[in-house]
Coordinates of C-alpha atoms in Angstrom, one line a residue:
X811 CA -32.7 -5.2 -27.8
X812 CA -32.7 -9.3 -27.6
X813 CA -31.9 -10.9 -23.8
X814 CA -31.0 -13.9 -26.1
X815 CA -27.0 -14.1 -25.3
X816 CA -24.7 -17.1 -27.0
X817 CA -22.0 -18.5 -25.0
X818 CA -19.2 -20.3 -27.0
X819 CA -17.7 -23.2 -24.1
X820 CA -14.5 -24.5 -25.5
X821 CA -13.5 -26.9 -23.5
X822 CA -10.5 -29.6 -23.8
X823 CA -12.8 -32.7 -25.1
X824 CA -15.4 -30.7 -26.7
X825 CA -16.9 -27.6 -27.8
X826 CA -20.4 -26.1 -27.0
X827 CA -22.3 -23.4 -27.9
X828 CA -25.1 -22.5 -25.7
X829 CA -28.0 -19.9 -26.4
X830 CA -29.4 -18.5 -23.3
X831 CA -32.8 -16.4 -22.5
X832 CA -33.2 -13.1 -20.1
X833 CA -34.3 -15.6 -17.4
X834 CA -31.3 -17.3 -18.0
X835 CA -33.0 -20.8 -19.3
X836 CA -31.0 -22.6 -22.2
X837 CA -33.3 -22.7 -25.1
X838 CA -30.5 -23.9 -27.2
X839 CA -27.7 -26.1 -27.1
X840 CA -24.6 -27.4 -29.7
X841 CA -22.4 -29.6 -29.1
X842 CA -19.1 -31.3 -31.1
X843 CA -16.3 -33.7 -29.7
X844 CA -12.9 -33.3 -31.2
X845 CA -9.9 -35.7 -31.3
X846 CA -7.3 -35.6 -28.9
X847 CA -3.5 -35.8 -30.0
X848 CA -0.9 -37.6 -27.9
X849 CA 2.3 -37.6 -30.4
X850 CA 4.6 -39.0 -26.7
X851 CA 3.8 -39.7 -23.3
X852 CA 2.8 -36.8 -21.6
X853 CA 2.1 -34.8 -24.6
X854 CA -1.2 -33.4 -25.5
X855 CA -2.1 -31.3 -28.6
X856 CA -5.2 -29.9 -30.4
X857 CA -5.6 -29.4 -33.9
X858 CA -6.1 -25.2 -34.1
X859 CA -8.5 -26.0 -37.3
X860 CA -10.7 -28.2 -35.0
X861 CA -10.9 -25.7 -32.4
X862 CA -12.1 -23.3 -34.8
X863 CA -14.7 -25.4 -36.9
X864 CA -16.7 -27.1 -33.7
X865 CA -17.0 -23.6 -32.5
X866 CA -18.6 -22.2 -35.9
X867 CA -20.6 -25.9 -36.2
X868 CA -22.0 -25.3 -32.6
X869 CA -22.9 -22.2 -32.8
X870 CA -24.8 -22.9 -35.7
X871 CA -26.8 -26.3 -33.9
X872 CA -27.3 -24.0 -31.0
X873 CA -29.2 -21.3 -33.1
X874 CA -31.1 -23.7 -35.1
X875 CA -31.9 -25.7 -31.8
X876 CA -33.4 -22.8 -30.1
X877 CA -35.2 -21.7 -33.4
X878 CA -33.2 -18.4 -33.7
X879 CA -31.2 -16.7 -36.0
X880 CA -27.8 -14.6 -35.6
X881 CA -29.9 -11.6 -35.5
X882 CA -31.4 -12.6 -32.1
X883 CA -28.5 -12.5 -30.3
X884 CA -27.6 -9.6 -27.9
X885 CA -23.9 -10.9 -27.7
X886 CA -21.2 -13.4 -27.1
X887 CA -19.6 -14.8 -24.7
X888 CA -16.7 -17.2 -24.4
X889 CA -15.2 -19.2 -21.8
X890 CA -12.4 -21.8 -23.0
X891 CA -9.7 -24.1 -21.5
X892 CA -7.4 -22.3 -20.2
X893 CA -3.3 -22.4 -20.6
X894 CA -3.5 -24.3 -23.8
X895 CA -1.3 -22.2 -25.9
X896 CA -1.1 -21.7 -30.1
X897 CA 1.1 -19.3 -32.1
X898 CA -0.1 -18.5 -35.5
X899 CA 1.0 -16.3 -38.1
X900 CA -0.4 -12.6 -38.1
X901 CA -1.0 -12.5 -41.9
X902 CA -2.0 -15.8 -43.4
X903 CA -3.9 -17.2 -39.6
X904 CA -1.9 -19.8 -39.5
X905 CA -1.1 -21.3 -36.4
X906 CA 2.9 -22.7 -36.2
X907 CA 2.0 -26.1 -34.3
X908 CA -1.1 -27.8 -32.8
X909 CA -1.9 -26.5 -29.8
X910 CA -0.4 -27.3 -26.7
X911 CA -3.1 -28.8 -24.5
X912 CA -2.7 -27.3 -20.4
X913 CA -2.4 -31.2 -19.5
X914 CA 0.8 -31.0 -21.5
X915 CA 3.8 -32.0 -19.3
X916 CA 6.6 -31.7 -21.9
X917 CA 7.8 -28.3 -20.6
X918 CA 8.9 -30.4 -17.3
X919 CA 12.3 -30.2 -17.8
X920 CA 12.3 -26.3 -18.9
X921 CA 10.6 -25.7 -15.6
X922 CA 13.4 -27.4 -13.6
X923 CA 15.6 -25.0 -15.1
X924 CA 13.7 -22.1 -14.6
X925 CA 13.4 -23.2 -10.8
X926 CA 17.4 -23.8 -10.4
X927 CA 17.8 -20.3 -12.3
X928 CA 15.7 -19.0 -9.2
X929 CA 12.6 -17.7 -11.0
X930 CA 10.4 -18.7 -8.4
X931 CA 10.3 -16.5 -6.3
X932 CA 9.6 -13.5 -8.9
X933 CA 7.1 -15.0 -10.8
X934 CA 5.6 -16.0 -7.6
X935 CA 5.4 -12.3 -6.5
X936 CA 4.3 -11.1 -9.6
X937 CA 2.0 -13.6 -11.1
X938 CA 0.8 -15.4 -7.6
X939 CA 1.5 -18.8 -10.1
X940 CA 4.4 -21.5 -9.6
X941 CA 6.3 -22.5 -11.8
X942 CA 4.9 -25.7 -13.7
X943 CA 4.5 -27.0 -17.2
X944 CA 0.4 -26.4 -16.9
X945 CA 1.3 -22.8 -17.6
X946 CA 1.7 -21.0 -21.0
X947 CA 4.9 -19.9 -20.5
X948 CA 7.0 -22.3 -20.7
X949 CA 4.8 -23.7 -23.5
X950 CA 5.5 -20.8 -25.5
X951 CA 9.2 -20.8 -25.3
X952 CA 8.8 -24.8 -26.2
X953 CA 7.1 -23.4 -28.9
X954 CA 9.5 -20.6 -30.2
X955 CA 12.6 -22.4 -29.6
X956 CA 11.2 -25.8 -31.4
X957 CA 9.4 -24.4 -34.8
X958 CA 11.9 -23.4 -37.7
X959 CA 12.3 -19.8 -37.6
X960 CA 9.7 -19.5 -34.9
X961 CA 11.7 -17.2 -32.5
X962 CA 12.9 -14.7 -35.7
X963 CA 9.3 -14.0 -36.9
X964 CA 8.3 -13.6 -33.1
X965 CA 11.0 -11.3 -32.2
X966 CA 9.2 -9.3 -35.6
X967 CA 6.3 -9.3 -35.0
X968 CA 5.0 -11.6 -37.6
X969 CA 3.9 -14.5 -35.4
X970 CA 0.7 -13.6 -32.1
X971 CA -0.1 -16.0 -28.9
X972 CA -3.2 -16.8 -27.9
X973 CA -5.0 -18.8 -25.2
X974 CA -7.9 -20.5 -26.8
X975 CA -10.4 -17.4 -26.3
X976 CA -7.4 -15.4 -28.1
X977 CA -7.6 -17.9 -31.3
X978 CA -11.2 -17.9 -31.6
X979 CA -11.8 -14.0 -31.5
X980 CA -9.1 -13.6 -34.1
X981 CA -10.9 -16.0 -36.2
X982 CA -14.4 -14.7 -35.7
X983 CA -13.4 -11.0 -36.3
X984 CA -11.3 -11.9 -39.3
X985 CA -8.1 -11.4 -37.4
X986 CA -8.9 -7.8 -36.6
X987 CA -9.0 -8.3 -32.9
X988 CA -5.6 -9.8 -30.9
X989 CA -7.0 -9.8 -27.3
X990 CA -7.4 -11.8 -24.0
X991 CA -9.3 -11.0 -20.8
X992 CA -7.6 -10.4 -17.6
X993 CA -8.5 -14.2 -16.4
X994 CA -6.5 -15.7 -19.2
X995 CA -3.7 -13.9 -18.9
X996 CA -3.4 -14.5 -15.2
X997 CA -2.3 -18.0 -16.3
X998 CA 0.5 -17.3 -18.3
X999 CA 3.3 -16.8 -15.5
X1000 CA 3.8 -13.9 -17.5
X1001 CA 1.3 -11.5 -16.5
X1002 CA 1.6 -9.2 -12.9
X1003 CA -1.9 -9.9 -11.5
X1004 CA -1.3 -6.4 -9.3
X1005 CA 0.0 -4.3 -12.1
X1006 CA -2.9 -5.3 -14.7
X1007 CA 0.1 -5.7 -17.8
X1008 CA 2.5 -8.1 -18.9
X1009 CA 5.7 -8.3 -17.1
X1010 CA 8.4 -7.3 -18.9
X1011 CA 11.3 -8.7 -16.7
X1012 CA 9.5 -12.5 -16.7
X1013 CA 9.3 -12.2 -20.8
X1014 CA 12.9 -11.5 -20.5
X1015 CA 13.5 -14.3 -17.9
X1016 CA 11.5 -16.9 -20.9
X1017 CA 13.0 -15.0 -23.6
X1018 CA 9.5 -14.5 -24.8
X1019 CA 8.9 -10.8 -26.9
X1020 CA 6.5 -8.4 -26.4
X1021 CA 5.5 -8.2 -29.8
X1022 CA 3.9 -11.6 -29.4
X1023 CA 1.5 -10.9 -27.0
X1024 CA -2.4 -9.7 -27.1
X1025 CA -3.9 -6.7 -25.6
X1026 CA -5.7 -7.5 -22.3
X1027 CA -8.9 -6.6 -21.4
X1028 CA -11.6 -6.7 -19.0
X1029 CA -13.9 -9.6 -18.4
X1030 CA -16.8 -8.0 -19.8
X1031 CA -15.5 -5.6 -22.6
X1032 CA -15.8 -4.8 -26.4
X1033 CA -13.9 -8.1 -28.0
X1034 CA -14.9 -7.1 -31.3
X1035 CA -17.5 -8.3 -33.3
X1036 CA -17.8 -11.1 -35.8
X1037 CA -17.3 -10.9 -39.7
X1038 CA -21.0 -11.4 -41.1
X1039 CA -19.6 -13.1 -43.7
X1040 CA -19.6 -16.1 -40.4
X1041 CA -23.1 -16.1 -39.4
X1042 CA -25.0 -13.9 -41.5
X1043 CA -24.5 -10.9 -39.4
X1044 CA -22.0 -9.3 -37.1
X1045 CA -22.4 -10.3 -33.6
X1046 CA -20.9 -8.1 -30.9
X1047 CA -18.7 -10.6 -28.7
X1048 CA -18.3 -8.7 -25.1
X1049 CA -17.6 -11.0 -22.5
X1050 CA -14.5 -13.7 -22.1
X1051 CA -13.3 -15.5 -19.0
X1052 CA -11.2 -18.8 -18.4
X1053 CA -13.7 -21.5 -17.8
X1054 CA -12.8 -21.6 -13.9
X1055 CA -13.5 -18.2 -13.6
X1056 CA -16.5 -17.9 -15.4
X1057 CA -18.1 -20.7 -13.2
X1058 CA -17.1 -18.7 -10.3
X1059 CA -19.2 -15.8 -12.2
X1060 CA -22.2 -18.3 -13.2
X1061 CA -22.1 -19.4 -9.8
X1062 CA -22.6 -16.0 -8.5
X1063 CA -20.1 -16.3 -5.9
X1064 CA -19.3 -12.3 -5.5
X1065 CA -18.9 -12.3 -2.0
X1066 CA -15.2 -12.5 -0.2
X1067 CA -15.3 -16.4 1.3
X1068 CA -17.6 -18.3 -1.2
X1069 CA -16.5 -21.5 -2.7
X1070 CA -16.9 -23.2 -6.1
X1071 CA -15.8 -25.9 -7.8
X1072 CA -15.9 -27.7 -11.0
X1073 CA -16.2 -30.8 -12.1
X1074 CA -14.8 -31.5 -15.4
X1075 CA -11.7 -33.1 -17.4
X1076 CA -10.1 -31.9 -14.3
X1077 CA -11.7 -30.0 -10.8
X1078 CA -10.8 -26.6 -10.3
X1079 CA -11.8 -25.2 -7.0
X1080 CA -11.9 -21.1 -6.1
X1081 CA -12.4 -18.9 -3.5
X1082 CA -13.3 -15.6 -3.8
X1083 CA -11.0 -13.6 -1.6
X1084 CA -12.4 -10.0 -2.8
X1085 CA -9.6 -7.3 -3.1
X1086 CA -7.3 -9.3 -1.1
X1087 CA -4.3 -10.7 -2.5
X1088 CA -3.6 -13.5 -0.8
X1089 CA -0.5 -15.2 -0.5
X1090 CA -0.6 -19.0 -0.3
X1091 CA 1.8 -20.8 2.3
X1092 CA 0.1 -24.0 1.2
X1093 CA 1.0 -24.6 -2.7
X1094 CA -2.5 -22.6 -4.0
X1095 CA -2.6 -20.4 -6.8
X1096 CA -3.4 -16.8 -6.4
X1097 CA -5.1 -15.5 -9.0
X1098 CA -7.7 -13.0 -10.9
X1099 CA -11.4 -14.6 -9.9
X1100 CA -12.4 -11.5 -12.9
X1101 CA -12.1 -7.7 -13.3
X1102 CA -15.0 -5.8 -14.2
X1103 CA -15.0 -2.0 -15.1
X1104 CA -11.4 -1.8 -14.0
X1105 CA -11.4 -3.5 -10.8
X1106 CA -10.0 -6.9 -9.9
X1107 CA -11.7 -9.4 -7.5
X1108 CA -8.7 -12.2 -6.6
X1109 CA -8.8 -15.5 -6.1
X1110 CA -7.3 -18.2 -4.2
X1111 CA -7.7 -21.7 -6.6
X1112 CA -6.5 -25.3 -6.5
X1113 CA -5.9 -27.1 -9.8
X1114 CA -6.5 -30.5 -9.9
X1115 CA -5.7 -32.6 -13.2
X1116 CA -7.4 -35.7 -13.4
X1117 CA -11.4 -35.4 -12.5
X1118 CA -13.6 -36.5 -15.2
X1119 CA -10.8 -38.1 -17.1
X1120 CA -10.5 -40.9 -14.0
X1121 CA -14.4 -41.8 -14.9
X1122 CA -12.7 -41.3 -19.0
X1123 CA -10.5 -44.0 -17.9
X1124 CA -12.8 -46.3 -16.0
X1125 CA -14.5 -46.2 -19.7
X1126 CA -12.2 -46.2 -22.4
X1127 CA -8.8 -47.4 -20.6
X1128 CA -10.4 -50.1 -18.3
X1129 CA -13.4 -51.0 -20.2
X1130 CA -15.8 -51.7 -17.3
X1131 CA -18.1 -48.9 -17.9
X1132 CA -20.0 -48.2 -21.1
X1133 CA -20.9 -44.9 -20.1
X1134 CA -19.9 -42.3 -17.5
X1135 CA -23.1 -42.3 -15.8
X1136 CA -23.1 -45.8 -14.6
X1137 CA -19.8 -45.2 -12.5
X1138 CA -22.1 -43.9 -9.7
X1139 CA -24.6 -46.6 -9.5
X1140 CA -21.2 -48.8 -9.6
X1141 CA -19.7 -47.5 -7.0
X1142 CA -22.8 -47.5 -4.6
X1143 CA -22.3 -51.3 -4.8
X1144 CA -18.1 -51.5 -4.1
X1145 CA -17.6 -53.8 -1.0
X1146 CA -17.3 -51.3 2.1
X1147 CA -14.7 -53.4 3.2
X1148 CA -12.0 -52.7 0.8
X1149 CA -10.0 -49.7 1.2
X1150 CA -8.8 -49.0 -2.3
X1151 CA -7.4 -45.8 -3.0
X1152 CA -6.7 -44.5 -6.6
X1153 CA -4.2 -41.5 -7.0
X1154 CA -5.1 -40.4 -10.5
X1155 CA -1.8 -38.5 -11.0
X1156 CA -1.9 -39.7 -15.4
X1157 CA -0.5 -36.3 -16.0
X1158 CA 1.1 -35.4 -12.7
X1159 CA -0.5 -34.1 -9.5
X1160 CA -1.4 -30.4 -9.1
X1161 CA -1.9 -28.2 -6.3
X1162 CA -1.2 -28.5 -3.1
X1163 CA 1.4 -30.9 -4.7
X1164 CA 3.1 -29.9 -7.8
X1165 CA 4.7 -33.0 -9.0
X1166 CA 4.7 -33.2 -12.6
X1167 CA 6.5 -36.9 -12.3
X1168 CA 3.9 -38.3 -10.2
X1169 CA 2.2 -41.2 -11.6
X1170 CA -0.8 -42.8 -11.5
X1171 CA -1.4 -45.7 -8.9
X1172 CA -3.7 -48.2 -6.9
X1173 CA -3.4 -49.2 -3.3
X1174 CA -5.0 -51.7 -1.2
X1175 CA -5.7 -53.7 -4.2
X1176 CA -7.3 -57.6 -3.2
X1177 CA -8.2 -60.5 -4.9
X1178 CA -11.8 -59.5 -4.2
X1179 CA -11.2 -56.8 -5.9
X1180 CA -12.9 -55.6 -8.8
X1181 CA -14.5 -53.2 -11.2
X1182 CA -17.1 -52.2 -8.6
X1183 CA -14.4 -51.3 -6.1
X1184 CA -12.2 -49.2 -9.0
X1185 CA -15.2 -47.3 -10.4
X1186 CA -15.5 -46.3 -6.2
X1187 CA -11.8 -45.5 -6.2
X1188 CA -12.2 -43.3 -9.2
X1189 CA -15.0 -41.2 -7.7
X1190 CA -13.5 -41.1 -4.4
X1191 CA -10.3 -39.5 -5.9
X1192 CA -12.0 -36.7 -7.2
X1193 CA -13.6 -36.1 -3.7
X1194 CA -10.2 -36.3 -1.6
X1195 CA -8.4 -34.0 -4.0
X1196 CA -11.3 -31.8 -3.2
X1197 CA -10.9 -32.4 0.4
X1198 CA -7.1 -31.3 0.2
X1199 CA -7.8 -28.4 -1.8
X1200 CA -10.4 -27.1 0.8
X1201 CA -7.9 -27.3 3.8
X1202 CA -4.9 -26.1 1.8
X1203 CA -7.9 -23.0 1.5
X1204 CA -8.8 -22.5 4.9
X1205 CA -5.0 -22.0 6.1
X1206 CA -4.6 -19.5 3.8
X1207 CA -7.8 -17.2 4.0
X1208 CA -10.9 -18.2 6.0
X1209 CA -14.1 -15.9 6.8
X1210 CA -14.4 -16.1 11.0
X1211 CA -18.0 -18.1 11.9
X1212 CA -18.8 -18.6 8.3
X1213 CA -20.0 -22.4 7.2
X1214 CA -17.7 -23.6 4.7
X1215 CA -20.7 -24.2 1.7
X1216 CA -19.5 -25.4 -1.6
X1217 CA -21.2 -24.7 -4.7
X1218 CA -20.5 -27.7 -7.3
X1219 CA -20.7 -27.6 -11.5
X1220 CA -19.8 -29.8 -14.1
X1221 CA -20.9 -33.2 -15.5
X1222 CA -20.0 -35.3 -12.7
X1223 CA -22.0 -33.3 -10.5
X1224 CA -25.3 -34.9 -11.8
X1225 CA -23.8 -38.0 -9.8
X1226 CA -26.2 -38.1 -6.4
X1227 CA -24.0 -40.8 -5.4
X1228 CA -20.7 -38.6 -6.1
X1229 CA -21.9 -35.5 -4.3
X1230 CA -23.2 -36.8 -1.5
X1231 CA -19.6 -38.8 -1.0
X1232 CA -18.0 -35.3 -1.5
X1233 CA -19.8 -34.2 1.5
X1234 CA -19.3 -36.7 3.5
X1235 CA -15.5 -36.3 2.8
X1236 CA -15.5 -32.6 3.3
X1237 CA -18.0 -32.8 6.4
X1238 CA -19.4 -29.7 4.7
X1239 CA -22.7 -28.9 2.4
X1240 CA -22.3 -29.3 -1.1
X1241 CA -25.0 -27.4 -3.5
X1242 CA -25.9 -28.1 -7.0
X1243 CA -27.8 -25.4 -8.6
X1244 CA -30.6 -25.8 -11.0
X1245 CA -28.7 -24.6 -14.0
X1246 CA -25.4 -27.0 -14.6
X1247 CA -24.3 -25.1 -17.2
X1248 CA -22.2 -22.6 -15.2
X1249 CA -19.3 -22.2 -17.0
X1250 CA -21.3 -21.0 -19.9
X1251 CA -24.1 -19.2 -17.8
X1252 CA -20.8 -16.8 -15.9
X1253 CA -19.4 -16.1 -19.7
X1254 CA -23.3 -15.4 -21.2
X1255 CA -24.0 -12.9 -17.9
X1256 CA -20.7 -11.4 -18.6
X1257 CA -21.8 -10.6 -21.9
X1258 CA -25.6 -9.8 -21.8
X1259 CA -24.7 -7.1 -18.7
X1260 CA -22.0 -5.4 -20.9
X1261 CA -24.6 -5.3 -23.7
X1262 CA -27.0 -3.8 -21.5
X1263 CA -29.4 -6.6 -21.9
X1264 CA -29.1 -8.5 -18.3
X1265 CA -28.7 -6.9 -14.6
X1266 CA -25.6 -6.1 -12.2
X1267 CA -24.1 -8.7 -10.0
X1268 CA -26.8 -8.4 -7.8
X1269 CA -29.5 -9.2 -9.9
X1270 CA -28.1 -12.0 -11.5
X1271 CA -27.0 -13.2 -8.1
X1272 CA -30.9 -13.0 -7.6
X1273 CA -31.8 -15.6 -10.1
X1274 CA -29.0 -18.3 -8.9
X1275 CA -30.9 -21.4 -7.7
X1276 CA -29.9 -24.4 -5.8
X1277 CA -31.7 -27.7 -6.5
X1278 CA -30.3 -29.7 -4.0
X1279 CA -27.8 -29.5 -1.1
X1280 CA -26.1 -32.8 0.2
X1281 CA -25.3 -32.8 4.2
X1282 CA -22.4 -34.9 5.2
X1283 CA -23.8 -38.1 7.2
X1284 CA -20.7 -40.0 7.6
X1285 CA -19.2 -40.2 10.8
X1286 CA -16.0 -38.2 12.0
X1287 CA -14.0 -41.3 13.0
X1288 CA -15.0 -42.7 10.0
X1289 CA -14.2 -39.8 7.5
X1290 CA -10.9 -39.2 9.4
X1291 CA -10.0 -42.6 8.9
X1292 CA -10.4 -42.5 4.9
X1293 CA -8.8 -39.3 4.3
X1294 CA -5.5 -40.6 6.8
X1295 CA -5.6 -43.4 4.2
X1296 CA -5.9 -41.3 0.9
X1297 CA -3.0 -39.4 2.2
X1298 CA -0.7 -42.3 2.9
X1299 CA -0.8 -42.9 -0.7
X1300 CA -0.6 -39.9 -2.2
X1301 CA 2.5 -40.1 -0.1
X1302 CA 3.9 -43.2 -1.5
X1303 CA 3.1 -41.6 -5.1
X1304 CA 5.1 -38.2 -5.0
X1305 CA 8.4 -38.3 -6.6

């Protein structure tokens, strides 16, 4: 059989499709931007369709790029964005509304209530979530309770939910298959991470029926397979995981007390805390890190909204950048005078916060200042978050005498001048492996070893390279000093 695996990466700005060798080289890449919908402030929606056609239009450039055909490949995996919830109809494929995007904050107000009713505390048990907006469950009772009719065609069955890896394996098995992965459907506030099933007293607490929901399997599993009529033949599709956790997977981090995090639309930071469920006492998720032949590995992760999208905004909102990679080598020149913090919170500030009415803002703004100081500010922001997220971490779940070492992905990471700043901030090692493309390396190795054509954990933990680690060189007092200040104005930003 083929070691060629395909890994479908849909992510919130774009979709990829990436072919991948037995050595685990890329010998084939796709790529398609899609448009973002913002119908009010704080709103974000995807067009279902669009979702659906980059995937099939990638998949296609990646074959042709790598100079393959369908036949050639051993299997799929996906990874998606995760939380961003549609409802289609069961019979026609339809989906009720645009998708609502995770950085949707519309839900706020549903949230509040579900707080004052007192559902904290259970969902907390059950699902190791909070309650918040970024979740799919209160976007699917937005959803049911909005749409004409909605709630009556769930409530009979005529109507399923899916996270985005739910939509596309409908689609690509013709709508014979209605299933998630275990990862998914940890981020639903719905599902009991300890139990492995939906919860049936928290779809009665969001009024949400059973009926609407998919089957849940493991990370690496038999999804289905695609209608030939697709790509010419019928691929088998046997590995899915949430992008987050399929980084943690392409990072090779199986071992209790290593770190990853990626660097996207937003930064997402996990620690692999094996069989342990660990409760946070400092605002962090817990959650499934993946579940392979039954048995679930947790997690302990901090979500944090605005990563990428600050360097987004530099470019498109601000206008000082053309392009994302210059932010860097605009940065390195930002007067080291100026303190000027930038708390990115466009859609709210996640963990260890949780403050969905948080706003954006700038401190220690001068007349001197300019775009070389707010292109620092941007980049910094993304390393500070990272900073709290780390020592929210440590006071929940630590190894004793380990070096904290944190393996980085995602396109900022090709910033030297970014990195090496995250070091400095952590005061710990930061390594960037040779193969960036993580997220979609964890979902093709989830894939290719169910299919029989790439090794165990083990092995494929073998083959991870670094390609360079960045030491912290800035001084304590110095690094103390900075993060005191970062702090104050998160501070003055929470509602």
């Amino acid at each position: 059989m083929s070691g060629y695996v395909l890994a479908i990466d849909q992510g919130t700005t774009s979709t990829r499709a990436i072919v991948f060798n037995d050595r685990y080289a890329v010998t084939g890449t796709g790529q398609r931007e899609f448009t973002q919908h913002f119908p009010r402030s704080g709103w974000v929606e995807h067009a279902p369709a669009d979702l659906w056609n980059t995937t099939v239009e990638t998949v296609r450039l990646a074959l042709a790029d790598a100079g393959l055909s369908a036949g050639d490949i051993a299997a799929i995996g996906i990874t998606n964005q995760r939380e961003t919830t549609l409802i289609w109809d069961r019979k026609t494929g339809q989906p009720i509304h645009r998708a609502l995007v995770w950085q949707d904050r519309r839900t706020a107000d549903l949230c509040a209530r579900y707080d004052t009713d007192g559902l904290e505390p259970l969902i907390t048990e059950r699902t190791g979530l909070i309650i918040d907006p970024y979740f799919s469950g209160s976007k699917i009772a937005w959803l049911l309770d909005t749409v004409e009719g909605a709630r009556g065609r769930a409530e009979a069955g005529e109507l399923a939910f899916g996270t985005v890896d739910s939509w596309l394996i409908w689609n690509l098995t013709s709508g014979k298959r209605h299933v998630t992965d275990a990862t998914n459907a940890s981020r639903s506030m719905l599902y009991d991470i300890g139990r492995g099933d939906w919860d049936d007293d928290l779809l009665k607490a969001l009024n949400i029926p059973r009926a609407l929901m998919p089957e849940v399997l493991d990370c690496a599993a038999d999804f289905g397979s695609t209608d030939p009529a697709i790509f010419g033949v019928s691929i088998p599709i046997r590995g899915v995981a949430g992008d987050q956790q399929a980084a943690v997977v392409g990072q090779a981090c199986f071992e209790p007390g290593m770190i990853k995090s990626t660097y996207g639309t937003g930064c997402f930071a996990l620690i692999n805390t094996g069989t342990d469920r660990v409760v946070s006492t400092n605002r962090l998720l817990t959650t499934i890190g993946y579940r392979l032949d039954g048995r679930t590995t947790y997690a302990l992760e901090g979500a944090i909204f605005i990563a990428g999208a600050a360097v987004q905004w530099l470019r498109d909102g601000l206008g000082i950048i053309d392009r994302a990679d210059q932010s860097g080598p605009l940065a390195a020149e930002a007067d080291p005078e100026q303190a000027v913090y930038l708390v990115p919170a466009f859609t709210g500030l996640g963990a260890p916060h949780w403050d969905p009415h948080a706003r954006g803002a700038l401190f220690g703004l001068t007349r001197a200042t300019g775009p070389k100081e707010l292109a620092r500010a941007a980049l910094e922001s993304v390393c500070y978050q990272t900073a709290d997220l780390l020592e929210a971490m440590h006071k929940d779940w630590s190894v004793e005498g380990e070096r904290t070492v944190l393996r980085v992905d995602g396109g900022m990471v090709a910033s030297d001048w970014t990195m090496q700043r995250l070091a400095d901030l952590l005061g710990a090692p930061v390594d960037r492996p040779v193969v960036l493309e993580t997220t979609a390396l964890g979902a093709a190795w989830l894939a290719g070893h169910k299919a029989g054509v790439w090794p165990d954990a083990a092995g494929f933990a073998e083959g991870w390279r670094r390609e360079r680690r960045f030491e912290p060189a800035m001084a304590v007092e110095d690094r103390d000093g900075r993060l005191a200040g970062w702090r104050d104005a998160v501070r003055r930003t929470l509602t």
